[in-house]
mmCIF file of C-alpha atoms in Angstrom:
data_model
loop_
_atom_site.group_PDB
_atom_site.id
_atom_site.type_symbol
_atom_site.label_atom_id
_atom_site.label_comp_id
_atom_site.label_asym_id
_atom_site.label_seq_id
_atom_site.Cartn_x
_atom_site.Cartn_y
_atom_site.Cartn_z
ATOM 1 C CA ASP A 1 18.447 5.948 4.766
ATOM 2 C CA GLU A 2 18.200 6.757 8.458
ATOM 3 C CA ASP A 3 15.176 9.075 8.019
ATOM 4 C CA ASN A 4 13.166 6.255 6.444
ATOM 5 C CA ARG A 5 14.157 3.809 9.179
ATOM 6 C CA ASN A 6 13.172 6.327 11.844
ATOM 7 C CA PHE A 7 9.816 6.835 10.117
ATOM 8 C CA ILE A 8 9.125 3.085 10.266
ATOM 9 C CA LYS A 9 10.433 2.843 13.837
ATOM 10 C CA THR A 10 8.271 5.759 15.011
ATOM 11 C CA PHE A 11 4.984 5.038 13.258
ATOM 12 C CA TYR A 12 5.099 1.332 12.275
ATOM 13 C CA PRO A 13 7.351 -0.399 14.823
ATOM 14 C CA TRP A 14 5.678 -3.741 14.100
ATOM 15 C CA PHE A 15 7.349 -3.617 10.642
ATOM 16 C CA LEU A 16 10.848 -2.585 11.782
ATOM 17 C CA GLU A 17 12.266 -6.098 12.107
ATOM 18 C CA LYS A 18 11.180 -6.930 8.547
ATOM 19 C CA TYR A 19 12.444 -3.558 7.286
ATOM 20 C CA ASP A 20 15.860 -4.148 8.864
ATOM 21 C CA SER A 21 16.010 -7.680 7.443
ATOM 22 C CA TYR A 22 15.996 -6.541 3.823
ATOM 23 C CA PRO A 23 19.405 -7.257 2.281
ATOM 24 C CA LYS A 24 19.501 -4.237 -0.036
ATOM 25 C CA MET A 25 18.805 -0.527 0.295
ATOM 26 C CA ILE A 26 16.412 -0.707 -2.687
ATOM 27 C CA ASN A 27 14.239 -3.195 -0.765
ATOM 28 C CA ARG A 28 13.936 -0.729 2.103
ATOM 29 C CA ALA A 29 13.282 2.156 -0.320
ATOM 30 C CA ASP A 30 10.550 0.149 -2.052
ATOM 31 C CA ALA A 31 8.895 -0.859 1.219
ATOM 32 C CA VAL A 32 8.937 2.549 2.878
ATOM 33 C CA ARG A 33 7.230 4.258 -0.074
ATOM 34 C CA TYR A 34 4.061 2.207 0.581
ATOM 35 C CA PHE A 35 4.101 3.326 4.212
ATOM 36 C CA TYR A 36 4.526 6.983 3.249
ATOM 37 C CA LEU A 37 1.598 6.715 0.832
ATOM 38 C CA TYR A 38 -0.572 5.176 3.539
ATOM 39 C CA HIS A 39 0.541 7.654 6.171
ATOM 40 C CA TYR A 40 0.530 10.941 4.237
ATOM 41 C CA GLY A 41 -0.932 10.167 0.824
ATOM 42 C CA GLY A 42 0.394 12.074 -2.155
ATOM 43 C CA ILE A 43 2.290 11.319 -5.331
ATOM 44 C CA TYR A 44 5.299 9.044 -5.352
ATOM 45 C CA ALA A 45 7.522 9.140 -8.449
ATOM 46 C CA ASP A 46 10.969 7.627 -8.931
ATOM 47 C CA MET A 47 13.686 10.245 -9.230
ATOM 48 C CA ASP A 48 14.286 9.413 -12.898
ATOM 49 C CA PHE A 49 10.732 10.417 -13.848
ATOM 50 C CA GLU A 50 10.201 13.612 -15.801
ATOM 51 C CA CYS A 51 6.764 15.133 -16.118
ATOM 52 C CA LEU A 52 6.200 15.933 -19.794
ATOM 53 C CA LYS A 53 2.862 17.629 -19.235
ATOM 54 C CA ASN A 54 0.818 18.900 -16.330
ATOM 55 C CA ILE A 55 -0.953 16.064 -14.506
ATOM 56 C CA ASP A 56 -3.661 18.267 -13.001
ATOM 57 C CA ASP A 57 -6.192 17.144 -15.643
ATOM 58 C CA LEU A 58 -5.491 13.494 -14.829
ATOM 59 C CA LEU A 59 -5.866 14.119 -11.098
ATOM 60 C CA ILE A 60 -9.150 15.958 -11.649
ATOM 61 C CA LYS A 61 -10.454 13.234 -13.972
ATOM 62 C CA LEU A 62 -9.566 10.469 -11.507
ATOM 63 C CA ASN A 63 -10.354 12.428 -8.330
ATOM 64 C CA ASN A 64 -13.069 9.992 -7.236
ATOM 65 C CA ASN A 65 -10.395 7.288 -6.843
ATOM 66 C CA ASP A 66 -8.402 6.818 -3.683
ATOM 67 C CA ILE A 67 -5.350 5.218 -5.309
ATOM 68 C CA ILE A 68 -3.992 5.496 -8.843
ATOM 69 C CA LEU A 69 -1.435 2.957 -10.069
ATOM 70 C CA GLY A 70 0.147 2.373 -13.447
ATOM 71 C CA LYS A 71 -0.178 -0.750 -15.534
ATOM 72 C CA ILE A 72 2.091 -2.227 -18.173
ATOM 73 C CA ASN A 73 0.239 -3.714 -21.167
ATOM 74 C CA ASN A 74 0.466 -7.421 -20.310
ATOM 75 C CA SER A 75 -1.749 -7.857 -17.269
ATOM 76 C CA ASN A 76 -0.461 -11.411 -16.681
ATOM 77 C CA ASP A 77 3.125 -10.235 -16.248
ATOM 78 C CA PRO A 78 3.995 -10.293 -12.523
ATOM 79 C CA ASN A 79 5.790 -6.946 -13.017
ATOM 80 C CA SER A 80 2.765 -5.303 -14.676
ATOM 81 C CA ILE A 81 1.917 -2.957 -11.768
ATOM 82 C CA PRO A 82 5.037 -0.812 -11.396
ATOM 83 C CA ASN A 83 5.816 0.949 -8.131
ATOM 84 C CA ALA A 84 7.694 3.788 -9.845
ATOM 85 C CA LEU A 85 4.666 6.120 -9.956
ATOM 86 C CA MET A 86 1.845 5.842 -7.424
ATOM 87 C CA ILE A 87 -0.808 8.292 -6.245
ATOM 88 C CA SER A 88 -2.843 7.798 -3.091
ATOM 89 C CA LYS A 89 -5.092 9.535 -0.645
ATOM 90 C CA PRO A 90 -3.904 9.012 2.948
ATOM 91 C CA LYS A 91 -5.018 6.121 5.171
ATOM 92 C CA GLN A 92 -6.193 3.820 2.390
ATOM 93 C CA ASP A 93 -6.680 0.249 3.619
ATOM 94 C CA PHE A 94 -5.274 -1.213 0.408
ATOM 95 C CA TRP A 95 -1.803 -0.324 1.681
ATOM 96 C CA PHE A 96 -2.337 -2.560 4.719
ATOM 97 C CA HIS A 97 -2.956 -5.384 2.300
ATOM 98 C CA VAL A 98 0.407 -4.530 0.710
ATOM 99 C CA PHE A 99 1.985 -4.518 4.205
ATOM 100 C CA LYS A 100 0.615 -8.034 4.798
ATOM 101 C CA ILE A 101 2.187 -9.283 1.598
ATOM 102 C CA LEU A 102 5.491 -7.625 2.510
ATOM 103 C CA LEU A 103 5.446 -9.349 5.908
ATOM 104 C CA ASP A 104 4.573 -12.734 4.404
ATOM 105 C CA THR A 105 7.121 -12.631 1.572
ATOM 106 C CA PRO A 106 10.423 -14.335 2.362
ATOM 107 C CA ASP A 107 13.633 -12.409 1.778
ATOM 108 C CA GLY A 108 15.984 -13.455 -0.998
ATOM 109 C CA LEU A 109 13.514 -13.682 -3.877
ATOM 110 C CA GLY A 110 14.905 -10.653 -5.710
ATOM 111 C CA VAL A 111 13.913 -7.035 -5.346
ATOM 112 C CA GLU A 112 10.870 -7.127 -7.657
ATOM 113 C CA SER A 113 9.421 -10.143 -5.865
ATOM 114 C CA THR A 114 10.329 -9.062 -2.333
ATOM 115 C CA THR A 115 9.290 -5.393 -2.283
ATOM 116 C CA GLY A 116 8.763 -4.221 -5.869
ATOM 117 C CA PRO A 117 6.208 -4.493 -8.678
ATOM 118 C CA VAL A 118 5.471 -8.183 -8.104
ATOM 119 C CA ILE A 119 4.208 -7.274 -4.623
ATOM 120 C CA LEU A 120 1.826 -4.659 -6.062
ATOM 121 C CA LYS A 121 0.530 -7.113 -8.682
ATOM 122 C CA GLN A 122 -0.076 -9.705 -5.956
ATOM 123 C CA ALA A 123 -1.861 -7.086 -3.861
ATOM 124 C CA ILE A 124 -4.143 -6.019 -6.713
ATOM 125 C CA ASP A 125 -4.906 -9.630 -7.632
ATOM 126 C CA SER A 126 -5.715 -10.668 -4.067
ATOM 127 C CA TYR A 127 -7.270 -7.503 -2.627
ATOM 128 C CA LYS A 128 -10.727 -8.744 -3.579
ATOM 129 C CA LEU A 129 -10.384 -11.720 -1.231
ATOM 130 C CA PRO A 130 -12.114 -11.653 2.177
ATOM 131 C CA GLY A 131 -10.368 -12.024 5.497
ATOM 132 C CA VAL A 132 -7.159 -10.078 4.898
ATOM 133 C CA THR A 133 -5.316 -9.712 8.198
ATOM 134 C CA VAL A 134 -1.942 -8.328 9.242
ATOM 135 C CA SER A 135 -0.285 -9.479 12.458
ATOM 136 C CA ASP A 136 3.158 -8.778 13.803
ATOM 137 C CA LYS A 137 5.619 -11.577 14.612
ATOM 138 C CA ALA A 138 4.325 -11.748 18.177
ATOM 139 C CA GLY A 139 0.856 -12.510 16.807
ATOM 140 C CA ASN A 140 -0.666 -9.158 17.742
ATOM 141 C CA LEU A 141 -3.398 -8.120 15.346
ATOM 142 C CA VAL A 142 -2.385 -5.022 13.434
ATOM 143 C CA TYR A 143 -5.191 -4.957 10.857
ATOM 144 C CA LYS A 144 -8.106 -7.084 9.725
ATOM 145 C CA GLY A 145 -10.178 -6.417 6.637
ATOM 146 C CA ASP A 146 -13.204 -8.018 5.085
ATOM 147 C CA SER A 147 -14.799 -8.633 1.679
ATOM 148 C CA LYS A 148 -13.208 -6.770 -1.188
ATOM 149 C CA ILE A 149 -14.844 -6.979 -4.587
ATOM 150 C CA LYS A 150 -13.075 -6.211 -7.835
ATOM 151 C CA ASP A 151 -15.306 -4.543 -10.398
ATOM 152 C CA GLU A 152 -13.883 -5.914 -13.642
ATOM 153 C CA THR A 153 -15.892 -3.558 -15.834
ATOM 154 C CA SER A 154 -14.670 -0.314 -14.325
ATOM 155 C CA GLY A 155 -11.147 -1.292 -13.317
ATOM 156 C CA PHE A 156 -11.867 -0.152 -9.770
ATOM 157 C CA VAL A 157 -11.408 -2.190 -6.647
ATOM 158 C CA ARG A 158 -14.098 -1.489 -4.145
ATOM 159 C CA SER A 159 -13.838 -2.517 -0.530
ATOM 160 C CA ASN A 160 -16.628 -3.150 1.921
ATOM 161 C CA PHE A 161 -15.767 -3.037 5.602
ATOM 162 C CA ALA A 162 -19.316 -3.280 6.942
ATOM 163 C CA LYS A 163 -18.392 -6.383 8.971
ATOM 164 C CA GLN A 164 -15.112 -4.861 10.144
ATOM 165 C CA ASN A 165 -14.658 -5.294 13.878
ATOM 166 C CA SER A 166 -10.918 -4.944 14.226
ATOM 167 C CA LYS A 167 -8.889 -2.111 15.674
ATOM 168 C CA ILE A 168 -5.806 -0.349 14.406
ATOM 169 C CA LYS A 169 -3.913 2.382 16.162
ATOM 170 C CA ASP A 170 -3.483 5.491 14.068
ATOM 171 C CA GLU A 171 -0.059 6.599 15.285
ATOM 172 C CA THR A 172 -0.458 10.136 13.963
ATOM 173 C CA SER A 173 -3.486 10.901 16.101
ATOM 174 C CA GLY A 174 -3.016 8.370 18.898
ATOM 175 C CA PHE A 175 -6.613 7.198 18.464
ATOM 176 C CA VAL A 176 -7.692 3.636 17.898
ATOM 177 C CA ARG A 177 -9.984 3.365 14.922
ATOM 178 C CA SER A 178 -12.316 0.398 15.231
ATOM 179 C CA ASN A 179 -14.822 0.955 12.449
ATOM 180 C CA PHE A 180 -13.792 1.291 8.828
ATOM 181 C CA ALA A 181 -17.343 1.135 7.463
ATOM 182 C CA LYS A 182 -16.821 4.475 5.722
ATOM 183 C CA GLN A 183 -13.308 3.608 4.491
ATOM 184 C CA ASN A 184 -13.457 2.480 0.859
ATOM 185 C CA SER A 185 -10.232 2.226 -1.120
ATOM 186 C CA LYS A 186 -11.087 2.732 -4.779
ATOM 187 C CA ILE A 187 -8.136 1.916 -6.965
ATOM 188 C CA TYR A 188 -7.740 2.952 -10.565
ATOM 189 C CA ILE A 189 -5.238 0.970 -12.617
#
């Protein structure tokens, strides 16, 4: 879809080459949804979803979380974190970790493994690792994160950017943000 490509081109030009390289439209649709959630926040739901009851109670109950993702019963299944329904506050650093995985994943592995649920599972499993960085093909630093700790008892992922010294340009405001000490992506699965 041309609107999605223009969104990437305008706000995330460092990802455009990868976006254009995807062999199928579904790959591009999968990838762009993560960027929209980072950029605007909100609720993403596949078009075949039907809300059977009001989700306001769920949103109120989980309001202290920055990102809400679903989980299929078997946590060892690489497809266990579906990307069909995702809720996020804007500008959550977790999505940059997803962007890194998208950039590092070779094309041709199948949709689930290239841009779909396998990517989200990998992101959740590795988000707790220190030293996550995203660079474009030219080697320009796009994002650098530091120590993420997964709290196994609560199901939340907490991030600590106290040692963060990198810069990222926020294309919506034109400002460069260099300190993410107050940015903590809490994820509920």
